[in-house]
mmCIF file of C-alpha atoms in Angstrom:
data_model
loop_
_atom_site.group_PDB
_atom_site.id
_atom_site.type_symbol
_atom_site.label_atom_id
_atom_site.label_comp_id
_atom_site.label_asym_id
_atom_site.label_seq_id
_atom_site.Cartn_x
_atom_site.Cartn_y
_atom_site.Cartn_z
ATOM 1 C CA MET C 1 8.344 9.711 -27.723
ATOM 2 C CA LYS C 2 9.835 7.435 -24.763
ATOM 3 C CA GLN C 3 6.527 8.220 -22.799
ATOM 4 C CA LEU C 4 4.489 7.324 -25.886
ATOM 5 C CA LEU C 5 6.176 4.198 -26.306
ATOM 6 C CA SER C 6 5.708 3.211 -22.695
ATOM 7 C CA LEU C 7 2.083 3.787 -22.908
ATOM 8 C CA LEU C 8 1.692 1.716 -26.018
ATOM 9 C CA LEU C 9 3.470 -1.036 -24.353
ATOM 10 C CA ALA C 10 1.100 -0.778 -21.280
ATOM 11 C CA ILE C 11 -2.114 -0.682 -23.315
ATOM 12 C CA THR C 12 -1.520 -2.909 -26.415
ATOM 13 C CA ALA C 13 -1.989 -5.744 -24.181
ATOM 14 C CA THR C 14 -5.708 -5.198 -23.870
ATOM 15 C CA ALA C 15 -7.158 -6.713 -27.148
ATOM 16 C CA GLY C 16 -7.848 -10.262 -25.774
ATOM 17 C CA ASP C 17 -10.968 -11.367 -24.044
ATOM 18 C CA ILE C 18 -9.395 -11.030 -20.618
ATOM 19 C CA GLN C 19 -7.980 -7.520 -21.414
ATOM 20 C CA LEU C 20 -4.808 -7.392 -19.474
ATOM 21 C CA THR C 21 -4.462 -3.816 -18.699
ATOM 22 C CA LEU C 22 -1.106 -2.341 -17.099
ATOM 23 C CA PRO C 23 -0.110 1.169 -16.383
ATOM 24 C CA PRO C 24 3.073 2.508 -17.723
ATOM 25 C CA ILE C 25 4.630 2.812 -14.164
ATOM 26 C CA VAL C 26 3.901 1.558 -10.731
ATOM 27 C CA TYR C 27 5.484 3.189 -7.951
ATOM 28 C CA ALA C 28 7.077 2.117 -4.625
ATOM 29 C CA THR C 29 9.453 3.313 -1.810
ATOM 30 C CA PRO C 30 11.662 1.301 0.528
ATOM 31 C CA ASP C 31 9.888 -0.715 3.308
ATOM 32 C CA VAL C 32 6.535 -0.162 2.142
ATOM 33 C CA GLN C 33 4.973 -3.204 0.656
ATOM 34 C CA MET C 34 3.309 -2.861 -2.854
ATOM 35 C CA SER C 35 1.439 -5.396 -4.779
ATOM 36 C CA LEU C 36 -0.110 -6.261 -8.146
ATOM 37 C CA TYR C 37 -3.341 -8.338 -7.462
ATOM 38 C CA HIS C 38 -3.929 -10.756 -10.281
ATOM 39 C CA ASP C 39 -7.824 -10.111 -10.397
ATOM 40 C CA ASN C 40 -7.229 -6.315 -10.735
ATOM 41 C CA LEU C 41 -4.959 -6.744 -13.841
ATOM 42 C CA VAL C 42 -7.590 -8.419 -16.062
ATOM 43 C CA LEU C 43 -11.325 -8.638 -17.046
ATOM 44 C CA THR C 44 -12.708 -11.920 -15.893
ATOM 45 C CA GLU C 45 -15.210 -13.430 -13.414
ATOM 46 C CA THR C 46 -12.999 -16.346 -12.874
ATOM 47 C CA PRO C 47 -9.294 -15.259 -12.237
ATOM 48 C CA GLU C 48 -8.638 -18.628 -10.411
ATOM 49 C CA LYS C 49 -8.931 -20.304 -13.720
ATOM 50 C CA TYR C 50 -5.636 -18.484 -15.244
ATOM 51 C CA ARG C 51 -2.041 -18.663 -14.306
ATOM 52 C CA PHE C 52 -0.194 -15.372 -13.761
ATOM 53 C CA GLU C 53 3.335 -15.317 -14.329
ATOM 54 C CA ILE C 54 4.933 -11.996 -13.137
ATOM 55 C CA THR C 55 8.741 -11.750 -13.229
ATOM 56 C CA SER C 56 11.033 -9.084 -12.296
ATOM 57 C CA ASP C 57 14.465 -8.903 -10.723
ATOM 58 C CA VAL C 58 12.678 -7.756 -7.519
ATOM 59 C CA GLY C 59 9.656 -9.139 -5.707
ATOM 60 C CA LYS C 60 7.834 -12.495 -5.920
ATOM 61 C CA ASN C 61 4.675 -13.921 -7.278
ATOM 62 C CA GLU C 62 2.220 -15.575 -4.965
ATOM 63 C CA ALA C 63 -1.205 -17.229 -5.353
ATOM 64 C CA LEU C 64 -3.153 -14.117 -5.690
ATOM 65 C CA ARG C 65 -0.725 -11.224 -6.286
ATOM 66 C CA TRP C 66 2.946 -10.325 -7.098
ATOM 67 C CA SER C 67 4.418 -8.527 -4.344
ATOM 68 C CA VAL C 68 7.414 -6.493 -3.261
ATOM 69 C CA LYS C 69 8.770 -4.794 -0.252
ATOM 70 C CA PRO C 70 11.992 -2.798 -1.663
ATOM 71 C CA SER C 71 14.842 -2.223 0.145
ATOM 72 C CA ASP C 72 17.203 0.749 -0.235
ATOM 73 C CA ALA C 73 19.246 -1.166 -2.744
ATOM 74 C CA ASN C 74 16.314 -1.546 -5.010
ATOM 75 C CA VAL C 75 16.071 2.257 -5.538
ATOM 76 C CA GLY C 76 15.528 2.795 -9.457
ATOM 77 C CA ASP C 77 13.513 1.308 -12.280
ATOM 78 C CA HIS C 78 12.832 -2.185 -12.562
ATOM 79 C CA SER C 79 10.999 -3.864 -15.344
ATOM 80 C CA ILE C 80 7.894 -6.240 -14.766
ATOM 81 C CA GLU C 81 6.674 -8.713 -17.204
ATOM 82 C CA VAL C 82 3.163 -10.151 -17.022
ATOM 83 C CA LYS C 83 2.204 -13.354 -18.560
ATOM 84 C CA VAL C 84 -1.524 -14.766 -18.401
ATOM 85 C CA LYS C 85 -1.661 -18.304 -19.350
ATOM 86 C CA ASP C 86 -4.804 -20.995 -19.457
ATOM 87 C CA ASP C 87 -4.759 -24.154 -17.727
ATOM 88 C CA SER C 88 -2.761 -25.809 -20.466
ATOM 89 C CA GLY C 89 0.023 -23.134 -20.260
ATOM 90 C CA THR C 90 -0.761 -21.404 -23.353
ATOM 91 C CA VAL C 91 0.173 -17.649 -23.317
ATOM 92 C CA LEU C 92 -3.206 -15.755 -23.807
ATOM 93 C CA GLU C 93 -1.830 -12.209 -23.178
ATOM 94 C CA SER C 94 1.272 -10.535 -21.884
ATOM 95 C CA GLY C 95 2.463 -7.040 -21.103
ATOM 96 C CA ARG C 96 5.050 -5.017 -19.422
ATOM 97 C CA THR C 97 5.240 -2.189 -16.890
ATOM 98 C CA THR C 98 7.951 -0.501 -14.969
ATOM 99 C CA LEU C 99 8.385 -0.420 -11.116
ATOM 100 C CA ARG C 100 9.851 2.859 -10.037
ATOM 101 C CA VAL C 101 11.419 2.699 -6.423
ATOM 102 C CA SER C 102 11.824 6.147 -5.172
ATOM 103 C CA PRO C 103 14.705 6.795 -2.492
ATOM 104 C CA ARG C 104 13.568 6.760 1.161
ATOM 105 C CA LYS C 105 14.905 10.368 1.715
ATOM 106 C CA SER C 106 14.052 11.891 -1.462
ATOM 107 C CA GLY C 107 11.928 14.500 0.452
ATOM 108 C CA GLU C 108 14.199 15.186 3.254
ATOM 109 C CA GLY C 109 14.579 18.948 3.977
ATOM 110 C CA LYS C 110 11.677 20.070 1.780
ATOM 111 C CA SER C 111 8.154 21.128 2.389
ATOM 112 C CA LEU C 112 4.916 19.446 1.101
ATOM 113 C CA ARG C 113 1.493 20.975 0.869
ATOM 114 C CA LEU C 114 -1.024 18.189 -0.001
ATOM 115 C CA LEU C 115 -4.676 18.552 -0.869
ATOM 116 C CA ILE C 116 -6.739 15.212 -1.189
ATOM 117 C CA VAL C 117 -9.633 15.441 -3.335
ATOM 118 C CA GLY C 118 -12.160 12.472 -3.612
ATOM 119 C CA ASP C 119 -15.497 10.643 -2.788
ATOM 120 C CA SER C 120 -16.608 8.342 -0.012
ATOM 121 C CA LEU C 121 -13.408 6.351 -0.063
ATOM 122 C CA THR C 122 -11.835 9.757 0.758
ATOM 123 C CA HIS C 123 -14.549 10.716 3.424
ATOM 124 C CA ALA C 124 -13.751 7.384 5.207
ATOM 125 C CA THR C 125 -10.406 8.996 5.807
ATOM 126 C CA ILE C 126 -8.635 5.655 6.094
ATOM 127 C CA TYR C 127 -6.180 6.208 3.296
ATOM 128 C CA PRO C 128 -5.609 9.986 4.233
ATOM 129 C CA ASN C 129 -4.628 8.770 7.779
ATOM 130 C CA GLU C 130 -2.338 6.219 6.325
ATOM 131 C CA ILE C 131 -0.627 8.795 3.975
ATOM 132 C CA ALA C 132 -0.212 10.927 7.158
ATOM 133 C CA ASN C 133 1.393 7.958 8.897
ATOM 134 C CA LEU C 134 3.892 7.137 6.028
ATOM 135 C CA LEU C 135 4.750 10.839 5.627
ATOM 136 C CA SER C 136 5.698 11.023 9.166
ATOM 137 C CA ARG C 137 8.392 8.607 8.941
ATOM 138 C CA PRO C 138 11.969 9.911 8.822
ATOM 139 C CA GLY C 139 13.293 11.186 5.648
ATOM 140 C CA ASN C 140 10.166 12.599 4.380
ATOM 141 C CA PRO C 141 9.242 16.323 3.749
ATOM 142 C CA LYS C 142 7.768 18.521 6.414
ATOM 143 C CA TRP C 143 4.095 18.275 5.407
ATOM 144 C CA THR C 144 0.801 19.933 5.666
ATOM 145 C CA MET C 145 -2.655 18.477 4.613
ATOM 146 C CA LEU C 146 -4.957 21.137 3.373
ATOM 147 C CA GLY C 147 -8.767 20.850 3.280
ATOM 148 C CA THR C 148 -11.960 22.056 4.932
ATOM 149 C CA HIS C 149 -13.165 18.543 5.866
ATOM 150 C CA HIS C 150 -11.912 17.008 9.020
ATOM 151 C CA ARG C 151 -13.794 14.024 10.248
ATOM 152 C CA ALA C 152 -13.866 12.807 13.917
ATOM 153 C CA SER C 153 -11.810 9.714 12.548
ATOM 154 C CA ALA C 154 -9.216 11.825 11.107
ATOM 155 C CA LEU C 155 -5.622 12.105 12.821
ATOM 156 C CA PRO C 156 -5.243 15.681 14.093
ATOM 157 C CA THR C 157 -3.213 16.923 11.169
ATOM 158 C CA VAL C 158 -5.336 15.214 8.398
ATOM 159 C CA ASN C 159 -7.744 17.334 6.359
ATOM 160 C CA HIS C 160 -9.225 16.698 2.916
ATOM 161 C CA GLU C 161 -11.909 17.427 0.389
ATOM 162 C CA GLY C 162 -13.562 13.871 0.345
ATOM 163 C CA TYR C 163 -17.469 13.545 0.197
ATOM 164 C CA GLY C 164 -19.572 10.446 -0.178
ATOM 165 C CA GLY C 165 -21.494 10.018 -3.423
ATOM 166 C CA TRP C 166 -19.359 12.777 -5.051
ATOM 167 C CA LYS C 167 -18.461 13.027 -8.874
ATOM 168 C CA TRP C 168 -15.812 14.856 -10.869
ATOM 169 C CA SER C 169 -18.592 17.206 -12.034
ATOM 170 C CA ASP C 170 -19.835 18.097 -8.388
ATOM 171 C CA PHE C 171 -16.472 19.835 -7.347
ATOM 172 C CA LEU C 172 -17.090 22.015 -10.622
ATOM 173 C CA THR C 173 -20.734 22.693 -10.376
ATOM 174 C CA LYS C 174 -22.308 21.506 -6.962
ATOM 175 C CA TYR C 175 -23.896 24.660 -5.439
ATOM 176 C CA THR C 176 -26.821 25.318 -2.995
ATOM 177 C CA VAL C 177 -27.968 28.724 -1.895
ATOM 178 C CA PRO C 178 -26.841 28.868 1.680
ATOM 179 C CA THR C 179 -29.451 28.487 4.351
ATOM 180 C CA PRO C 180 -29.462 30.986 7.081
ATOM 181 C CA GLY C 181 -27.348 29.898 9.928
ATOM 182 C CA VAL C 182 -25.795 27.112 8.054
ATOM 183 C CA THR C 183 -22.768 28.849 6.238
ATOM 184 C CA ALA C 184 -20.039 26.088 6.915
ATOM 185 C CA GLY C 185 -19.548 22.696 8.170
ATOM 186 C CA PRO C 186 -20.645 19.125 7.096
ATOM 187 C CA LEU C 187 -24.296 20.126 6.284
ATOM 188 C CA ALA C 188 -23.262 22.992 3.882
ATOM 189 C CA ARG C 189 -20.510 21.132 2.519
ATOM 190 C CA LYS C 190 -22.758 18.231 1.334
ATOM 191 C CA ALA C 191 -24.672 20.685 -0.687
ATOM 192 C CA THR C 192 -21.808 22.809 -2.227
ATOM 193 C CA SER C 193 -18.340 22.280 -3.598
ATOM 194 C CA PRO C 194 -15.512 23.696 -1.432
ATOM 195 C CA PHE C 195 -14.239 25.353 -4.590
ATOM 196 C CA ILE C 196 -17.543 27.239 -5.184
ATOM 197 C CA PHE C 197 -18.428 30.501 -3.635
ATOM 198 C CA PRO C 198 -21.581 32.710 -3.551
ATOM 199 C CA SER C 199 -21.821 35.248 -6.339
ATOM 200 C CA ALA C 200 -22.222 38.905 -5.239
ATOM 201 C CA ASP C 201 -26.045 38.536 -4.960
ATOM 202 C CA GLY C 202 -25.802 35.059 -3.295
ATOM 203 C CA LYS C 203 -28.162 33.579 -6.005
ATOM 204 C CA THR C 204 -25.578 31.486 -7.871
ATOM 205 C CA GLY C 205 -22.047 29.851 -7.123
ATOM 206 C CA VAL C 206 -18.787 30.892 -8.765
ATOM 207 C CA PHE C 207 -15.998 28.382 -9.197
ATOM 208 C CA ASP C 208 -12.878 30.165 -7.635
ATOM 209 C CA LEU C 209 -9.777 28.146 -6.739
ATOM 210 C CA PRO C 210 -7.514 31.263 -6.148
ATOM 211 C CA ARG C 211 -10.177 32.305 -3.430
ATOM 212 C CA TYR C 212 -10.119 28.833 -1.932
ATOM 213 C CA PHE C 213 -6.336 28.859 -1.773
ATOM 214 C CA LYS C 214 -6.442 32.435 -0.372
ATOM 215 C CA GLU C 215 -8.972 31.473 2.456
ATOM 216 C CA HIS C 216 -7.867 27.880 3.231
ATOM 217 C CA SER C 217 -4.305 27.565 2.087
ATOM 218 C CA ASP C 218 -2.748 30.785 3.331
ATOM 219 C CA GLY C 219 -2.707 32.210 -0.331
ATOM 220 C CA VAL C 220 -0.228 29.468 -1.345
ATOM 221 C CA PRO C 221 -1.300 26.645 -3.727
ATOM 222 C CA PRO C 222 -0.797 23.272 -2.985
ATOM 223 C CA ASP C 223 2.339 21.311 -4.061
ATOM 224 C CA VAL C 224 0.469 18.173 -4.766
ATOM 225 C CA VAL C 225 -3.330 17.559 -5.448
ATOM 226 C CA THR C 226 -4.466 13.809 -5.310
ATOM 227 C CA PHE C 227 -7.869 12.994 -7.113
ATOM 228 C CA LEU C 228 -9.773 9.716 -6.470
ATOM 229 C CA LEU C 229 -12.989 9.777 -8.115
ATOM 230 C CA GLY C 230 -15.041 7.847 -10.732
ATOM 231 C CA ILE C 231 -17.086 5.330 -8.987
ATOM 232 C CA ASN C 232 -20.268 7.406 -8.626
ATOM 233 C CA ASP C 233 -19.826 8.963 -11.933
ATOM 234 C CA CYS C 234 -19.776 5.708 -13.751
ATOM 235 C CA PHE C 235 -21.461 3.234 -11.382
ATOM 236 C CA GLY C 236 -24.783 3.358 -13.390
ATOM 237 C CA ALA C 237 -23.369 3.064 -16.795
ATOM 238 C CA ASP C 238 -24.283 0.379 -19.167
ATOM 239 C CA PRO C 239 -21.807 -2.334 -18.627
ATOM 240 C CA ASN C 240 -22.387 -3.554 -22.315
ATOM 241 C CA SER C 241 -21.339 -0.213 -23.609
ATOM 242 C CA PRO C 242 -20.020 2.070 -20.958
ATOM 243 C CA ASP C 243 -17.869 4.359 -23.301
ATOM 244 C CA LYS C 244 -20.279 7.196 -23.929
ATOM 245 C CA LYS C 245 -20.694 7.657 -20.050
ATOM 246 C CA ILE C 246 -17.043 7.299 -19.457
ATOM 247 C CA ASN C 247 -16.183 9.893 -22.086
ATOM 248 C CA GLU C 248 -18.645 12.371 -20.453
ATOM 249 C CA VAL C 249 -17.081 11.636 -17.053
ATOM 250 C CA LEU C 250 -13.471 12.096 -18.547
ATOM 251 C CA ASP C 251 -14.614 15.345 -20.071
ATOM 252 C CA GLN C 252 -15.356 16.640 -16.694
ATOM 253 C CA ALA C 253 -12.236 15.390 -15.288
ATOM 254 C CA ASP C 254 -10.316 17.360 -17.921
ATOM 255 C CA LYS C 255 -12.136 20.524 -16.843
ATOM 256 C CA LEU C 256 -11.331 20.037 -13.251
ATOM 257 C CA LEU C 257 -7.695 19.262 -13.810
ATOM 258 C CA ALA C 258 -7.278 22.118 -16.268
ATOM 259 C CA GLU C 259 -8.662 24.473 -13.539
ATOM 260 C CA PHE C 260 -6.100 23.307 -10.998
ATOM 261 C CA HIS C 261 -3.284 23.570 -13.378
ATOM 262 C CA LYS C 262 -4.412 27.137 -14.109
ATOM 263 C CA ALA C 263 -4.634 28.052 -10.610
ATOM 264 C CA ALA C 264 -1.652 26.072 -9.309
ATOM 265 C CA PRO C 265 0.611 25.717 -12.384
ATOM 266 C CA LYS C 266 3.373 24.188 -10.453
ATOM 267 C CA ALA C 267 1.282 21.610 -8.668
ATOM 268 C CA LEU C 268 1.703 17.928 -9.289
ATOM 269 C CA LEU C 269 -1.973 16.561 -10.078
ATOM 270 C CA ALA C 270 -1.949 12.930 -9.021
ATOM 271 C CA VAL C 271 -4.910 11.003 -10.515
ATOM 272 C CA GLY C 272 -5.734 7.754 -9.141
ATOM 273 C CA LEU C 273 -6.982 5.185 -11.383
ATOM 274 C CA THR C 274 -10.431 4.105 -10.347
ATOM 275 C CA THR C 275 -10.459 1.294 -7.868
ATOM 276 C CA PRO C 276 -11.831 -2.287 -8.411
ATOM 277 C CA PRO C 277 -14.903 -3.846 -6.466
ATOM 278 C CA ASN C 278 -14.947 -6.260 -3.668
ATOM 279 C CA SER C 279 -14.562 -9.921 -5.219
ATOM 280 C CA ARG C 280 -18.014 -10.985 -3.692
ATOM 281 C CA GLN C 281 -21.272 -10.807 -5.153
ATOM 282 C CA ALA C 282 -22.889 -11.016 -1.867
ATOM 283 C CA GLY C 283 -21.729 -7.426 -0.891
ATOM 284 C CA PHE C 284 -23.413 -6.143 -4.126
ATOM 285 C CA THR C 285 -26.594 -8.143 -3.364
ATOM 286 C CA ALA C 286 -26.658 -6.804 0.255
ATOM 287 C CA ASN C 287 -26.224 -3.167 -0.884
ATOM 288 C CA TYR C 288 -27.987 -2.910 -4.154
ATOM 289 C CA GLN C 289 -30.344 -5.793 -4.098
ATOM 290 C CA ASP C 290 -28.743 -7.262 -7.347
ATOM 291 C CA LYS C 291 -29.704 -3.980 -9.279
ATOM 292 C CA TYR C 292 -25.961 -3.548 -9.768
ATOM 293 C CA PRO C 293 -24.308 -6.698 -10.090
ATOM 294 C CA ARG C 294 -20.611 -7.114 -9.132
ATOM 295 C CA TRP C 295 -19.754 -8.343 -12.720
ATOM 296 C CA GLY C 296 -21.573 -5.331 -14.235
ATOM 297 C CA TRP C 297 -19.243 -2.807 -12.158
ATOM 298 C CA LYS C 298 -16.118 -4.871 -12.740
ATOM 299 C CA ARG C 299 -16.584 -4.514 -16.561
ATOM 300 C CA ILE C 300 -17.271 -0.765 -16.200
ATOM 301 C CA GLN C 301 -14.322 -0.063 -13.733
ATOM 302 C CA HIS C 302 -11.859 -1.985 -16.130
ATOM 303 C CA ARG C 303 -13.028 -0.140 -19.185
ATOM 304 C CA LEU C 304 -12.732 3.332 -17.085
ATOM 305 C CA VAL C 305 -9.190 2.520 -16.205
ATOM 306 C CA GLN C 306 -8.302 1.766 -19.791
ATOM 307 C CA ARG C 307 -9.937 5.147 -21.030
ATOM 308 C CA MET C 308 -8.074 6.897 -18.122
ATOM 309 C CA LEU C 309 -4.717 5.432 -19.259
ATOM 310 C CA GLU C 310 -5.704 6.516 -22.980
ATOM 311 C CA ARG C 311 -6.885 10.130 -22.066
ATOM 312 C CA LEU C 312 -4.696 11.211 -19.212
ATOM 313 C CA SER C 313 -1.169 9.428 -19.835
ATOM 314 C CA GLY C 314 1.601 11.458 -21.094
ATOM 315 C CA ARG C 315 0.203 14.758 -19.921
ATOM 316 C CA GLU C 316 2.976 15.639 -17.450
ATOM 317 C CA SER C 317 3.489 18.895 -19.013
ATOM 318 C CA GLU C 318 -0.114 19.678 -17.740
ATOM 319 C CA GLY C 319 0.855 18.396 -14.312
ATOM 320 C CA ILE C 320 -1.119 15.335 -14.636
ATOM 321 C CA HIS C 321 0.403 12.107 -13.283
ATOM 322 C CA LEU C 322 -1.321 8.784 -13.210
ATOM 323 C CA VAL C 323 -1.206 6.637 -9.955
ATOM 324 C CA PRO C 324 -2.153 2.935 -10.235
ATOM 325 C CA THR C 325 -4.357 2.699 -7.061
ATOM 326 C CA GLU C 326 -6.487 0.098 -8.627
ATOM 327 C CA LEU C 327 -3.631 -2.498 -8.698
ATOM 328 C CA ASN C 328 -2.567 -2.444 -4.891
ATOM 329 C CA LEU C 329 -6.010 -3.191 -3.381
ATOM 330 C CA ASP C 330 -6.922 -6.717 -2.185
ATOM 331 C CA PRO C 331 -10.453 -7.405 -3.667
ATOM 332 C CA VAL C 332 -10.561 -10.746 -1.451
ATOM 333 C CA ASP C 333 -9.266 -10.038 2.046
ATOM 334 C CA GLY C 334 -8.620 -6.284 2.016
#
């Protein structure tokens, strides 16, 4: 009941035109900066026209964001209140979330087997490398990153399952009959999910997580699996009515998460809320010749986050935990 109430507090602030949308919990740890960027909280082409008042007993509000770099004294939960006002000072929407600061040494003396799953944002390996850097600080568990994909840009111990252009469904179904002489490596991996193996006759693929764990994880399931997907799934949806496509995508997400929970029932499945677009239309023009405008994707992405909150919150008994990855990205200078 407490979790349901938290969810309702988070999503009841989405009824207005700017659709203030907050997750139930945002996470932080001492000496690592965490921010809530104003533009990522609401649905508007002109965030600069609104006043964002964000109050908490920690952190501070700035021109484009609220930001905090917690200390050890801040460990615990802190309420955050968000008010969005027009230029006359009228409150248009308001909502609350909780900042949860974890102890610096909460993982000390433990071990962590981590599997990162995603699309091109994961393939780029920038954030997996940063996770590795942060995990290597004192007080963290002894960690291992699982995965068959190791890019040249990856740190020596960084592996993952992240591939450009991939969707939730690709990890469940993508399979191509192996080409003789190409049985592994990047060429094969672009055509076949790492979790799918050839059938006995080699003509079809079989989704088999236990086999994946056996062959690529020493037979031991991961402790944590992170998922950062959704952009490729929904990029071409109708911005005016994206729910049909979004529901289809979340059905596929449910299937993949259920398979992981079945094969690794003790694993924490950390689902990242799909990230927002760059603030500049020029980037979309350069890449897509205005076929996919920035405002179109912003509307789809914002609705996708809302639906993920509705569909996936409160399911910790199934191993599912939401991570508000969409809030801490700087859409202007990041």
